[in-house]
PDB file of C-alpha atoms and ligand atoms in Angstrom:
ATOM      1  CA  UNK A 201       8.614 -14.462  12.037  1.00  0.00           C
ATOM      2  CA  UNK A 202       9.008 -12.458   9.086  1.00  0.00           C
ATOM      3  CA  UNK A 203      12.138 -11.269   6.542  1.00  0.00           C
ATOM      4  CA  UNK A 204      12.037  -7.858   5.753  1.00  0.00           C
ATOM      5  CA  UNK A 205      13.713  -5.848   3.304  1.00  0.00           C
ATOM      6  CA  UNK A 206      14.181  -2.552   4.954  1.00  0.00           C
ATOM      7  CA  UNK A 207      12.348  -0.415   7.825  1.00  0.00           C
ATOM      8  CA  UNK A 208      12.285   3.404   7.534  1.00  0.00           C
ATOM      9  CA  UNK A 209      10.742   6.540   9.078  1.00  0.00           C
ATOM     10  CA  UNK A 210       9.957   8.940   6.181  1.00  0.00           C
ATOM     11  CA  UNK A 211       6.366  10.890   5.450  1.00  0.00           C
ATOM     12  CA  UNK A 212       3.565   8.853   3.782  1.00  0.00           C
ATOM     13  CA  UNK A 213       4.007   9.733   0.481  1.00  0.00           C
ATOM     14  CA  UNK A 214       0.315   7.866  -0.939  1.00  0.00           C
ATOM     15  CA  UNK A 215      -2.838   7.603  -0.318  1.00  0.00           C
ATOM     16  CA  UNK A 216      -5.224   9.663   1.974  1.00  0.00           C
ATOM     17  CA  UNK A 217      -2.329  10.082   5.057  1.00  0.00           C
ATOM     18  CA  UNK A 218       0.108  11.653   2.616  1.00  0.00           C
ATOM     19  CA  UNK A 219       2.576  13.841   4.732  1.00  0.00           C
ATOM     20  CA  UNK A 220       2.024  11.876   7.780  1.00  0.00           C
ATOM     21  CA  UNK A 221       5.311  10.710   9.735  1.00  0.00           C
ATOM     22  CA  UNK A 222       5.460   6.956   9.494  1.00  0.00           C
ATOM     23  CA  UNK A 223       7.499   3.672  10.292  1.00  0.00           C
ATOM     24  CA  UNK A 224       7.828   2.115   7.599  1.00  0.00           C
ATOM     25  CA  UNK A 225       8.356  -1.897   7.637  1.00  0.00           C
ATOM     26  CA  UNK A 226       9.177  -3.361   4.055  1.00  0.00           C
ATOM     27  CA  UNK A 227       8.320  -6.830   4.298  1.00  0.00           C
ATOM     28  CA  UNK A 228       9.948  -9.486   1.614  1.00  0.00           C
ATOM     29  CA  UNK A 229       8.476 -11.384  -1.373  1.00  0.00           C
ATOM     30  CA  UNK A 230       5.307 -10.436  -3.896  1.00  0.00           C
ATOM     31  CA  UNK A 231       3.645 -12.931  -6.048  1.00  0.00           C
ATOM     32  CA  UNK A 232       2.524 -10.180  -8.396  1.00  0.00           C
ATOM     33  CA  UNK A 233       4.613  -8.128 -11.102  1.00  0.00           C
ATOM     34  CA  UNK A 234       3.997  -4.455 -11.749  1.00  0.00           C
ATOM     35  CA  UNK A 235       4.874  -2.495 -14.672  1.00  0.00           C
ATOM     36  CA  UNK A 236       5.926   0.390 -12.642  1.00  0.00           C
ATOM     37  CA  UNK A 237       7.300  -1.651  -9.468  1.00  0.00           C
ATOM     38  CA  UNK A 238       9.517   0.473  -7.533  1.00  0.00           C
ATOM     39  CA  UNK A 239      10.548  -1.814  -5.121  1.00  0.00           C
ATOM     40  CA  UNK A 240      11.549  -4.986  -7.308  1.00  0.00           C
ATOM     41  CA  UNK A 241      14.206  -5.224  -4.108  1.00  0.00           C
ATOM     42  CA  UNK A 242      11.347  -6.659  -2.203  1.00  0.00           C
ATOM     43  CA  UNK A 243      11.103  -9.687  -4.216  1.00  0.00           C
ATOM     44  CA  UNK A 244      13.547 -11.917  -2.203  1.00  0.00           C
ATOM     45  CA  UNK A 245      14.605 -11.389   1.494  1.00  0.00           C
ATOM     46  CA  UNK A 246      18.060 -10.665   1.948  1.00  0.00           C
ATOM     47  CA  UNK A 247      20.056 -12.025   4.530  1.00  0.00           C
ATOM     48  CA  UNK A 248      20.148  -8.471   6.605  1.00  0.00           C
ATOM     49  CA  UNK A 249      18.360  -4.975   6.231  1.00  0.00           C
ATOM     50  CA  UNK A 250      18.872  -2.036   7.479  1.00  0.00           C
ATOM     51  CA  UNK A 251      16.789   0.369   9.409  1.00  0.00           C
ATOM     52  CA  UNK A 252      17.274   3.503   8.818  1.00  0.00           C
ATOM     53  CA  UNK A 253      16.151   6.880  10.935  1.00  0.00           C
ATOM     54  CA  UNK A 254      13.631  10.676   9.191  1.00  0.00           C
ATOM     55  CA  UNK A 255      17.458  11.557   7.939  1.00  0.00           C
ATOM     56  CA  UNK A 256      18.429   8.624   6.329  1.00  0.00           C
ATOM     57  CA  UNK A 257      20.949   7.521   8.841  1.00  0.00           C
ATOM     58  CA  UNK A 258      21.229   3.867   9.498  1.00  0.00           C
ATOM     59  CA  UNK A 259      20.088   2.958  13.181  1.00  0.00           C
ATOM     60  CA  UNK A 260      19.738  -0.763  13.372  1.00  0.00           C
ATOM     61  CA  UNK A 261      21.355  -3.892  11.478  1.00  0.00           C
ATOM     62  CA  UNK A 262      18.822  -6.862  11.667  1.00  0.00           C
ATOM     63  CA  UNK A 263      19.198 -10.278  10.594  1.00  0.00           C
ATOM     64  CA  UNK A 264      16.757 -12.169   8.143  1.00  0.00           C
ATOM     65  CA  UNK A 265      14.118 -13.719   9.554  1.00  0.00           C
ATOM     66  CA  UNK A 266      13.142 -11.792  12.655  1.00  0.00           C
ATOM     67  CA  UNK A 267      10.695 -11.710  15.435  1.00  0.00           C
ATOM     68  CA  UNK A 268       7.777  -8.770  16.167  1.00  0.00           C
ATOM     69  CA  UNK A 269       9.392  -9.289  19.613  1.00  0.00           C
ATOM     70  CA  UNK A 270      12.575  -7.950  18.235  1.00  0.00           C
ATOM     71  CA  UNK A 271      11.039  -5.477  16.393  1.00  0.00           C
ATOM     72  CA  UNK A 272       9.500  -4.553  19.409  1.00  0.00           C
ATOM     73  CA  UNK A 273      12.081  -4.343  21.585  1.00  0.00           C
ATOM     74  CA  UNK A 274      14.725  -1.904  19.764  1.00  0.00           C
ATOM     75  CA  UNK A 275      14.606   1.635  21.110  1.00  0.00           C
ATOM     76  CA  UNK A 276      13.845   3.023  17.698  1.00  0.00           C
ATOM     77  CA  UNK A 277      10.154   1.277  18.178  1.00  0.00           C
ATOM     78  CA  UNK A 278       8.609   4.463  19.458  1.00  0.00           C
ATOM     79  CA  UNK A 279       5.994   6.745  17.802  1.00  0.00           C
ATOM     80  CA  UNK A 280       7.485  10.244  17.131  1.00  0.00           C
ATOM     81  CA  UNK A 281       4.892  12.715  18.194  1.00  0.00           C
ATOM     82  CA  UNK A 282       1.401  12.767  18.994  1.00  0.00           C
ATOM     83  CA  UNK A 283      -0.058  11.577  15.760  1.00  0.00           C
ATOM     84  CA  UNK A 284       1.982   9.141  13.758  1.00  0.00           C
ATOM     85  CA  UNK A 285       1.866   5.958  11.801  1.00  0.00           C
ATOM     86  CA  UNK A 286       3.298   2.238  11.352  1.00  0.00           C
ATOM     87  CA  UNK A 287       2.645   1.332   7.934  1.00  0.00           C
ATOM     88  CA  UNK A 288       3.598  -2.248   6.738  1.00  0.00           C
ATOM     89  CA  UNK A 289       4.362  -2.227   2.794  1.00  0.00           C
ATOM     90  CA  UNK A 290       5.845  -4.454   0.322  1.00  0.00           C
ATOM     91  CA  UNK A 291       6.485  -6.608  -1.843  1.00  0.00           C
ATOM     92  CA  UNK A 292       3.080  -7.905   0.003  1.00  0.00           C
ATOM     93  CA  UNK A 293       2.876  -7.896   3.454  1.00  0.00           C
ATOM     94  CA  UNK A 294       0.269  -9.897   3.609  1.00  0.00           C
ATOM     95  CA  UNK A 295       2.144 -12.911   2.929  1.00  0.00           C
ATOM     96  CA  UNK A 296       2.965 -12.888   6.676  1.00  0.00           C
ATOM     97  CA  UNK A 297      -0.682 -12.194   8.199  1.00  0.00           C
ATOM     98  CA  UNK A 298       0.617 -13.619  11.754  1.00  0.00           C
ATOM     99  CA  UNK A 299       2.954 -11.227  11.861  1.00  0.00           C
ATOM    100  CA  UNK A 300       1.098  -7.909  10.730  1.00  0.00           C
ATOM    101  CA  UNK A 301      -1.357  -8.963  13.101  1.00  0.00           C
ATOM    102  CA  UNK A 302       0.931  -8.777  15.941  1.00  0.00           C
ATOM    103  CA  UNK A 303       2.977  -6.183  15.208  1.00  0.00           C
ATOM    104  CA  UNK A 304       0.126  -4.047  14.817  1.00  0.00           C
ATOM    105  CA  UNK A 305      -1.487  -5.443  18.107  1.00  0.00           C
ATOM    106  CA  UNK A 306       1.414  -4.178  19.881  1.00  0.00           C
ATOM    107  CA  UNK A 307       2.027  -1.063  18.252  1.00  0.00           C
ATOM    108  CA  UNK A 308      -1.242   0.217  19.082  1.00  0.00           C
ATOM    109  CA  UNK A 309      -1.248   0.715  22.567  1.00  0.00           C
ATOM    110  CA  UNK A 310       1.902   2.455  22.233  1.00  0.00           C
ATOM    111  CA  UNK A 311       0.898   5.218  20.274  1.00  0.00           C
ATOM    112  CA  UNK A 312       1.275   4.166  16.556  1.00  0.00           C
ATOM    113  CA  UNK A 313      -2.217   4.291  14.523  1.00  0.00           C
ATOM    114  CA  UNK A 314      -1.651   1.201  11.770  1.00  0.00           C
ATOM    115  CA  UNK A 315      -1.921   1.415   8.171  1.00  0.00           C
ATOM    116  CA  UNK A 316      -1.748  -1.928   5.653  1.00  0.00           C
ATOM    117  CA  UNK A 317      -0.476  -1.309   2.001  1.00  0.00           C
ATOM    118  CA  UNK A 318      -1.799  -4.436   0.156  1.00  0.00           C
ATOM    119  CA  UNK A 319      -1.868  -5.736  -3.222  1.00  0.00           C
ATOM    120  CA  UNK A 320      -4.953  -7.394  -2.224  1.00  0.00           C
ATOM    121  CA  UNK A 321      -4.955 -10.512  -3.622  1.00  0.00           C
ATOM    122  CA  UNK A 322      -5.858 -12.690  -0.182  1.00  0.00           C
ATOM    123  CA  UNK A 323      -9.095 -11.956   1.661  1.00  0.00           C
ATOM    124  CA  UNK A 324      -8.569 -14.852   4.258  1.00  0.00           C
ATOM    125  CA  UNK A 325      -4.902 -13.241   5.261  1.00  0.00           C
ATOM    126  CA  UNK A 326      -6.942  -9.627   4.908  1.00  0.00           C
ATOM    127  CA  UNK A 327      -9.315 -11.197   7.449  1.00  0.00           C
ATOM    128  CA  UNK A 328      -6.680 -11.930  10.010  1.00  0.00           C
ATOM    129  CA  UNK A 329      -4.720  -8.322   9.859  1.00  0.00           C
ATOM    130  CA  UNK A 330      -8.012  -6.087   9.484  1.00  0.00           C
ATOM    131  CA  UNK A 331      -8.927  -6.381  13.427  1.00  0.00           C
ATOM    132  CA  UNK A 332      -5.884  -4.515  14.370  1.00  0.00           C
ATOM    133  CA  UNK A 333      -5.932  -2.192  11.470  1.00  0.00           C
ATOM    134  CA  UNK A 334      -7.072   1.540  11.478  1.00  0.00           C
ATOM    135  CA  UNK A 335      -6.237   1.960   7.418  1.00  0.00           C
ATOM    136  CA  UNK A 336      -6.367  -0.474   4.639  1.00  0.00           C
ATOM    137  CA  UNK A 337      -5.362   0.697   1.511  1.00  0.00           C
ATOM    138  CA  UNK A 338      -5.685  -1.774  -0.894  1.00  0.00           C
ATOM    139  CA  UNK A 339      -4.623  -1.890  -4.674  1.00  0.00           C
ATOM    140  CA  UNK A 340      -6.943  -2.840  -7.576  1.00  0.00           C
ATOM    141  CA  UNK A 341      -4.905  -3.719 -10.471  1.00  0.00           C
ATOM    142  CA  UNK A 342      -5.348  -2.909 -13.760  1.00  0.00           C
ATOM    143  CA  UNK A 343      -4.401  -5.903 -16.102  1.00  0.00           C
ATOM    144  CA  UNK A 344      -2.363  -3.590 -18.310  1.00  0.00           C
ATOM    145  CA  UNK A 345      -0.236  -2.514 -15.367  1.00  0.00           C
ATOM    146  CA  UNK A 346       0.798  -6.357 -14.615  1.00  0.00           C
ATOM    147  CA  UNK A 347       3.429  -8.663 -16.329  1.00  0.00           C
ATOM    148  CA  UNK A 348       2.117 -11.877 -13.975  1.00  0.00           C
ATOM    149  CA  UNK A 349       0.256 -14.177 -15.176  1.00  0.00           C
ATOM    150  CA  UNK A 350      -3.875 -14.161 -13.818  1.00  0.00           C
ATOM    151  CA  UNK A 351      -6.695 -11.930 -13.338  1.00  0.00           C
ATOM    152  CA  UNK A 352      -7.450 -10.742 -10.101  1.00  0.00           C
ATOM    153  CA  UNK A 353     -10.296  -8.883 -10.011  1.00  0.00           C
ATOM    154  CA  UNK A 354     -12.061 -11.543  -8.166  1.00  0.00           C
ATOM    155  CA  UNK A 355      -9.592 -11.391  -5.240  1.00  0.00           C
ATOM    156  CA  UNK A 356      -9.502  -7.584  -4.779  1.00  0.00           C
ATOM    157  CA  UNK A 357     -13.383  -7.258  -4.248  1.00  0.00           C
ATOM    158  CA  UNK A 358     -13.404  -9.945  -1.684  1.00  0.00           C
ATOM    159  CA  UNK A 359     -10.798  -7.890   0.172  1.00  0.00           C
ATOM    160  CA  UNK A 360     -12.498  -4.855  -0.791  1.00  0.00           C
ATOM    161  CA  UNK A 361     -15.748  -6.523   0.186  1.00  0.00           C
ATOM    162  CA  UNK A 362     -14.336  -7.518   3.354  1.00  0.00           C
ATOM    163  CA  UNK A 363     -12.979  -4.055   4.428  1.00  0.00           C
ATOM    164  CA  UNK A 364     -15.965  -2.286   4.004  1.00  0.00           C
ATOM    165  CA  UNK A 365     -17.997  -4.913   6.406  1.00  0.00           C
ATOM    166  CA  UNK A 366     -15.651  -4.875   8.985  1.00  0.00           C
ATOM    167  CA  UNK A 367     -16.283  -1.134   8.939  1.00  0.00           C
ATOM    168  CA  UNK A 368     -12.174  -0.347   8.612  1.00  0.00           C
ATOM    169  CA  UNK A 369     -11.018   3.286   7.124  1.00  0.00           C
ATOM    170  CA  UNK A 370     -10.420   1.954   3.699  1.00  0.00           C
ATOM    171  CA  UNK A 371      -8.797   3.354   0.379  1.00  0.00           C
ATOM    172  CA  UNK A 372      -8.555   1.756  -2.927  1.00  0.00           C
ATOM    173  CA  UNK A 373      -5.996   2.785  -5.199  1.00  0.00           C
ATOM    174  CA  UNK A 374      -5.969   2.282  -8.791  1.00  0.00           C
ATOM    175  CA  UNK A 375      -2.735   3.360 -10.801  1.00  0.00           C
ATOM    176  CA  UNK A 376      -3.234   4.926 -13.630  1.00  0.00           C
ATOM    177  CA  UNK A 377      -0.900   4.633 -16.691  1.00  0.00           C
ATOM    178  CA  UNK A 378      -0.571   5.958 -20.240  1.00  0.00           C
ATOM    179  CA  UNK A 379      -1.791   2.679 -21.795  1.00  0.00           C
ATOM    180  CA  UNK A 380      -4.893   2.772 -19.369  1.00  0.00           C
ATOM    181  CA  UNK A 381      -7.828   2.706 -21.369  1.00  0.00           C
ATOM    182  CA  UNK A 382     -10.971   4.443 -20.223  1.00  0.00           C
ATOM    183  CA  UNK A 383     -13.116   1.100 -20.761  1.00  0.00           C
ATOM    184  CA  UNK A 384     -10.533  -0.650 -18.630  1.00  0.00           C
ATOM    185  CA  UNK A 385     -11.431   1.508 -15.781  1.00  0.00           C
ATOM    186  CA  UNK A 386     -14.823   1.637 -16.171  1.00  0.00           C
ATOM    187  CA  UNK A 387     -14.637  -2.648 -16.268  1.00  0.00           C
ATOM    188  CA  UNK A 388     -12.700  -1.813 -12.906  1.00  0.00           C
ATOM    189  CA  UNK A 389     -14.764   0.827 -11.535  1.00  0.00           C
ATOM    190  CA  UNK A 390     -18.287  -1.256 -12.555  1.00  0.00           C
ATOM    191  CA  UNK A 391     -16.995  -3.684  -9.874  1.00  0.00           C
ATOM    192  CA  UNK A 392     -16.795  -2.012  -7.428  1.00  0.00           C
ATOM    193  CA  UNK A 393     -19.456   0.363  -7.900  1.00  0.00           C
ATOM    194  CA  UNK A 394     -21.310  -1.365  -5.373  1.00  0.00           C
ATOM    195  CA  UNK A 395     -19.472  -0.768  -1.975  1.00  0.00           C
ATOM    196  CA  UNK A 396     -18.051   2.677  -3.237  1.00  0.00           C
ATOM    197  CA  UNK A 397     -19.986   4.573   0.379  1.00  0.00           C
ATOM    198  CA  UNK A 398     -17.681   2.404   2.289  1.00  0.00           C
ATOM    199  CA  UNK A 399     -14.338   3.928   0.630  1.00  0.00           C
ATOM    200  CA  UNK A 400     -12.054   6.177  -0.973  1.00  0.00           C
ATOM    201  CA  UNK A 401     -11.274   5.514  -4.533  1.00  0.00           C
ATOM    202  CA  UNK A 402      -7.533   6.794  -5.016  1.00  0.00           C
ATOM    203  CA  UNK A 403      -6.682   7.322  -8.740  1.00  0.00           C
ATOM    204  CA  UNK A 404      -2.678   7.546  -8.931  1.00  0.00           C
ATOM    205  CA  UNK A 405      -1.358   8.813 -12.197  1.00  0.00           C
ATOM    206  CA  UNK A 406       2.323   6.764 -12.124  1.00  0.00           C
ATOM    207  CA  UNK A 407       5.384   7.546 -11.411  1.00  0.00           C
ATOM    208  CA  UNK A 408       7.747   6.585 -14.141  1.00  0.00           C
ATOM    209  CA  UNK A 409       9.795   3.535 -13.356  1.00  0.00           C
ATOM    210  CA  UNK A 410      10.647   0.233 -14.322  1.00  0.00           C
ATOM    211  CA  UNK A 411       8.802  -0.679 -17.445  1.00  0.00           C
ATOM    212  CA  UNK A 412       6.623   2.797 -17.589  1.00  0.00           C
ATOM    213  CA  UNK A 413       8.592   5.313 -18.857  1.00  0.00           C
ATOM    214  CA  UNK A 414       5.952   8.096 -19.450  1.00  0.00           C
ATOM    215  CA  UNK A 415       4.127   9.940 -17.195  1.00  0.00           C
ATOM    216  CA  UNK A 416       0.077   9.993 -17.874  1.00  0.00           C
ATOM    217  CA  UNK A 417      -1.032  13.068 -20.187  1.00  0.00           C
ATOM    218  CA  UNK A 418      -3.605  15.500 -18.133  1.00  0.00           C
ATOM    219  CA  UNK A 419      -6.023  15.282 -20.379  1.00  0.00           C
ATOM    220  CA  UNK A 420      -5.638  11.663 -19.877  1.00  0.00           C
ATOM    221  CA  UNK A 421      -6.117  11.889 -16.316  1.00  0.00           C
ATOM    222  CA  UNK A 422      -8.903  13.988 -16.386  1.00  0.00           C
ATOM    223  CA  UNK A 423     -10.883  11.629 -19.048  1.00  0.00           C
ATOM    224  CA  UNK A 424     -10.082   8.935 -15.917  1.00  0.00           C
ATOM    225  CA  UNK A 425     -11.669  11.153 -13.232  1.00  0.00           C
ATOM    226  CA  UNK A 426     -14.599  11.740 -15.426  1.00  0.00           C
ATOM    227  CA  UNK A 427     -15.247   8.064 -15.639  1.00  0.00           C
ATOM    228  CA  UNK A 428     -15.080   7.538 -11.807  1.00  0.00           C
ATOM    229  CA  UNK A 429     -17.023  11.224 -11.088  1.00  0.00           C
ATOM    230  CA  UNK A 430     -19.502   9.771 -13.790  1.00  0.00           C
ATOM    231  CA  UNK A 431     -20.143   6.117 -11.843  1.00  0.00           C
ATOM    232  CA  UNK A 432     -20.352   8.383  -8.506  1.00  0.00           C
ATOM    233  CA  UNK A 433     -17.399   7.672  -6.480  1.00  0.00           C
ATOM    234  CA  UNK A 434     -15.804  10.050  -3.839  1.00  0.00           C
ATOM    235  CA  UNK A 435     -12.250   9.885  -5.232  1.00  0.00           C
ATOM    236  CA  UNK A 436      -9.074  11.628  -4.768  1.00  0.00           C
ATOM    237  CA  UNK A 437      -6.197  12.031  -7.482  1.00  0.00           C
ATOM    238  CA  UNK A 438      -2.787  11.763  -5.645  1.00  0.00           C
ATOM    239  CA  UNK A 439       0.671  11.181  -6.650  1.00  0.00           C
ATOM    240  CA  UNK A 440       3.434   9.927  -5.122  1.00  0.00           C
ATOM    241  CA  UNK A 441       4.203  13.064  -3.130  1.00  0.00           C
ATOM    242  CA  UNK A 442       7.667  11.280  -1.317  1.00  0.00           C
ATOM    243  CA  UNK A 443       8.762  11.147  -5.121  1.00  0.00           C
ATOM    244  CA  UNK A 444       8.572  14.378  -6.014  1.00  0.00           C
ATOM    245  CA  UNK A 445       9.553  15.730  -2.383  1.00  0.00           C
ATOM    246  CA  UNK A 446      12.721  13.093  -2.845  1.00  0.00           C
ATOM    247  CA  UNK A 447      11.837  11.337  -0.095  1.00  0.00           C
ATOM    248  CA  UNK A 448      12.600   7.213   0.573  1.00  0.00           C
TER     249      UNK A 448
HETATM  250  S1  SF4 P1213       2.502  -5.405  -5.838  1.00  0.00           S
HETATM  251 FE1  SF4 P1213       3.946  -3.789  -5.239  1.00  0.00          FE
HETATM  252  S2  SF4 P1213       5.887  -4.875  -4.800  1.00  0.00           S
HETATM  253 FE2  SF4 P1213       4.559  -6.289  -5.943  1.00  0.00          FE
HETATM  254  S3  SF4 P1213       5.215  -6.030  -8.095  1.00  0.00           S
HETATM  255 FE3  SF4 P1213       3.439  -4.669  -7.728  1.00  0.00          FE
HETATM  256  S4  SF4 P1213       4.332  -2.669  -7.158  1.00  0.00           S
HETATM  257 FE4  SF4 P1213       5.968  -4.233  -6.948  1.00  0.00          FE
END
């Protein structure tokens, strides 16, 4: 069982699939508190959500909690095209391991590759999902970027850690704001450092939202990429391209 907060085709808008048609399942609840959440709906389940079609058109009403086997089972389940993706995002989705884990299992053979947004912050949940998973992208966050309380450097290399073993397409994205300090990075970045052949490190400049009002200076950002081109990591600056195209 899990409660979701919305599911939605749209284009992945982050990461290193950006542009890629995608499923998108929203699922409910996040421990952690972002300064630039966009999504601060996904911190409780609410008693329905909607699924909604590429156009925006509502196809499906579901009840709170619901079944992979529901899921599973409406016609709107299917991948469109040859090449597409089921992404599960949050709030964290790995707050419902069982569930990733079989919803991916099953979407597989269908057609769907499957991609895991997570805040990292559980390795033994990551451990569960990973075996069905053909993209982890996991967050590192900065502790500037967080109103919740604890560090969690600690938890995202063990996920990080654990990625890279199990040999799974990973990305690691760090978002970058205009109170990111370049030693805060580099504190980041120095922990890392070690597995950084087994990834890609994504630097994302924020959106404005929530709390974060400003977008980062470009000379900013490029100070940031010179700190991660300087420490030797293969990186990629994105944004969130479904932002700017005005996409969900
Ligand atoms: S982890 Fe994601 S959903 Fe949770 S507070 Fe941060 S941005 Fe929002």
């Amino acid at each position: 069982m899990v409660s979701l907060v919305e599911g939605f085709w749209s284009l992945q808008g982050e990461g290193p699939w950006v542009g890629a048609p995608t499923l998108f399942l929203r699922t409910a609840g996040c421990p952690l508190r972002c300064t630039y959440c966009d999504t601060v709906e996904s911190y409780e389940a609410p008693k329905e959500f909607e699924v909604r079609d590429l156009q925006g058109e509502g196809l499906h009403l579901m009840s709170n909690p619901v079944t992979a086997d529901s899921l599973l089972s409406a016609s709107w389940f299917q991948p469109k095209g040859l090449s597409c993706w089921l992404s599960l995002t949050g709030g964290e989705p790995l707050l419902w391991p069982g569930f990733c884990r079989e919803i991916f299992e099953a979407a597989r053979p269908r057609g769907f590759h499957t991609l895991l947004e997570t805040a990292a912050l559980d390795v033994a949940a990551l451990r569960q999902v990973l075996p069905a998973t053909d993209h982890v992208s996991l967050d590192y966050k900065l502790p500037s970027t967080l109103n919740s309380q604890g560090d969690h450097a600690d938890a995202h290399l063990a996920c990080l850690e654990a990625a890279v073993h199990a040999e799974i397409e990973t990305s690691l994205k760090i978002v970058l704001t205009p109170s990111t300090g370049p030693g805060e990075l580099q504190q980041a970045l120095r922990a890392i450092q070690p597995f950084r052949e087994g990834f890609s490190l994504v630097l994302q400049p924020v959106t404005p939202c929530l709390e974060e009002r400003e977008a980062l200076d470009a000379r900013q950002l490029l100070r940031m990429v010179e700190v991660a081109l300087d420490m030797d990591f293969r990186i990629r600056v994105l944004p969130q391209v479904h932002k700017s195209l005005g996409l969900a």
